[in-house]
Amino acid sequence: VFPSRANFVLVRTPHPAHLVFDRMLARGVLVRIFEQSPRLDRCLRITAGTLYENARCIHVLREALTELSARPTLAAVPTLTA
C-alpha cells in the first residue's frame, strides 16, 4: 500500500491487477486497475467507503488473492518430452 492523503489507497498486488480485478468484480466489489502505466504494474486503486464497505472490500481482496495464489502456474504444468 502506498502512502495516501486522499479518499483512496493504491495497492500493489502479487498478481496481475486484471486477475484480481476480475475476481473482486465477480464478488460485487469494484476497484480500478492501472496496468496501462508500467510504474503502476499490478496496482489497484481502492476508494474508501463506509466501515461495512471497507471491511467487505478487504475480505473480498483477501479471497481473490488466496484464490490466485492457489491456482497452478505454468511452471507446474508438465511438459511433453519426445
Tab-separated table of C-alpha atoms in Angstrom:
chain	number	residue	atom	x	y	z
A	1	VAL	CA	0.000	0.000	0.000
A	2	PHE	CA	1.337	3.409	-0.975
A	3	PRO	CA	1.014	6.400	1.412
A	4	SER	CA	-2.133	8.408	0.720
A	5	ARG	CA	-3.842	11.616	1.835
A	6	ALA	CA	-6.841	11.086	-0.407
A	7	ASN	CA	-10.039	9.048	-0.153
A	8	PHE	CA	-8.366	6.084	-1.857
A	9	VAL	CA	-5.351	3.825	-1.474
A	10	LEU	CA	-3.104	2.415	-4.163
A	11	VAL	CA	-2.249	-1.236	-3.605
A	12	ARG	CA	0.330	-3.308	-5.488
A	13	THR	CA	-0.744	-6.949	-5.679
A	14	PRO	CA	1.451	-10.031	-6.136
A	15	HIS	CA	-0.654	-10.971	-9.183
A	16	PRO	CA	-1.608	-9.173	-12.401
A	17	ALA	CA	-4.125	-6.482	-11.484
A	18	HIS	CA	-6.692	-7.568	-14.073
A	19	LEU	CA	-6.898	-11.033	-12.481
A	20	VAL	CA	-7.516	-9.570	-9.023
A	21	PHE	CA	-9.975	-7.064	-10.524
A	22	ASP	CA	-11.962	-9.836	-12.247
A	23	ARG	CA	-12.259	-11.888	-9.053
A	24	MET	CA	-13.262	-8.879	-6.965
A	25	LEU	CA	-15.826	-7.763	-9.548
A	26	ALA	CA	-17.316	-11.270	-9.620
A	27	ARG	CA	-17.864	-10.864	-5.855
A	28	GLY	CA	-19.530	-7.468	-6.291
A	29	VAL	CA	-16.620	-5.178	-5.395
A	30	LEU	CA	-15.459	-2.652	-7.995
A	31	VAL	CA	-11.900	-1.305	-7.914
A	32	ARG	CA	-9.799	0.435	-10.556
A	33	ILE	CA	-6.794	-1.095	-12.316
A	34	PHE	CA	-3.735	0.755	-13.630
A	35	GLU	CA	-1.992	-1.811	-15.849
A	36	GLN	CA	-1.511	0.688	-18.682
A	37	SER	CA	1.183	2.501	-16.677
A	38	PRO	CA	4.403	0.464	-16.248
A	39	ARG	CA	5.187	2.205	-12.942
A	40	LEU	CA	1.810	1.100	-11.590
A	41	ASP	CA	2.044	-2.506	-12.765
A	42	ARG	CA	-0.108	-4.840	-10.602
A	43	CYS	CA	-1.734	-1.842	-8.866
A	44	LEU	CA	-5.342	-1.369	-7.825
A	45	ARG	CA	-6.929	1.864	-6.652
A	46	ILE	CA	-9.397	1.247	-3.844
A	47	THR	CA	-11.695	4.080	-2.786
A	48	ALA	CA	-12.582	4.449	0.891
A	49	GLY	CA	-16.220	3.843	1.722
A	50	THR	CA	-18.313	3.125	4.766
A	51	LEU	CA	-16.986	0.908	7.524
A	52	TYR	CA	-19.003	-2.010	6.102
A	53	GLU	CA	-17.835	-1.363	2.514
A	54	ASN	CA	-14.204	-1.172	3.591
A	55	ALA	CA	-14.456	-4.404	5.603
A	56	ARG	CA	-16.150	-6.150	2.678
A	57	CYS	CA	-13.508	-4.871	0.248
A	58	ILE	CA	-10.689	-6.195	2.439
A	59	HIS	CA	-12.458	-9.550	2.798
A	60	VAL	CA	-13.011	-9.848	-0.973
A	61	LEU	CA	-9.435	-8.758	-1.737
A	62	ARG	CA	-8.113	-11.475	0.589
A	63	GLU	CA	-10.366	-14.062	-1.077
A	64	ALA	CA	-9.186	-13.028	-4.548
A	65	LEU	CA	-5.507	-13.155	-3.562
A	66	THR	CA	-5.946	-16.525	-1.856
A	67	GLU	CA	-7.706	-17.921	-4.918
A	68	LEU	CA	-4.973	-16.669	-7.244
A	69	SER	CA	-2.202	-17.993	-5.007
A	70	ALA	CA	-3.795	-21.457	-5.010
A	71	ARG	CA	-4.050	-21.782	-8.803
A	72	PRO	CA	-1.378	-23.784	-10.627
A	73	THR	CA	1.258	-21.840	-12.520
A	74	LEU	CA	2.708	-22.622	-15.922
A	75	ALA	CA	5.851	-23.854	-14.189
A	76	ALA	CA	3.753	-26.557	-12.518
A	77	VAL	CA	2.383	-27.859	-15.841
A	78	PRO	CA	4.298	-30.913	-17.010
A	79	THR	CA	5.950	-30.709	-20.413
A	80	LEU	CA	5.915	-33.411	-23.018
A	81	THR	CA	9.238	-34.916	-23.968
A	82	ALA	CA	9.959	-36.848	-27.105
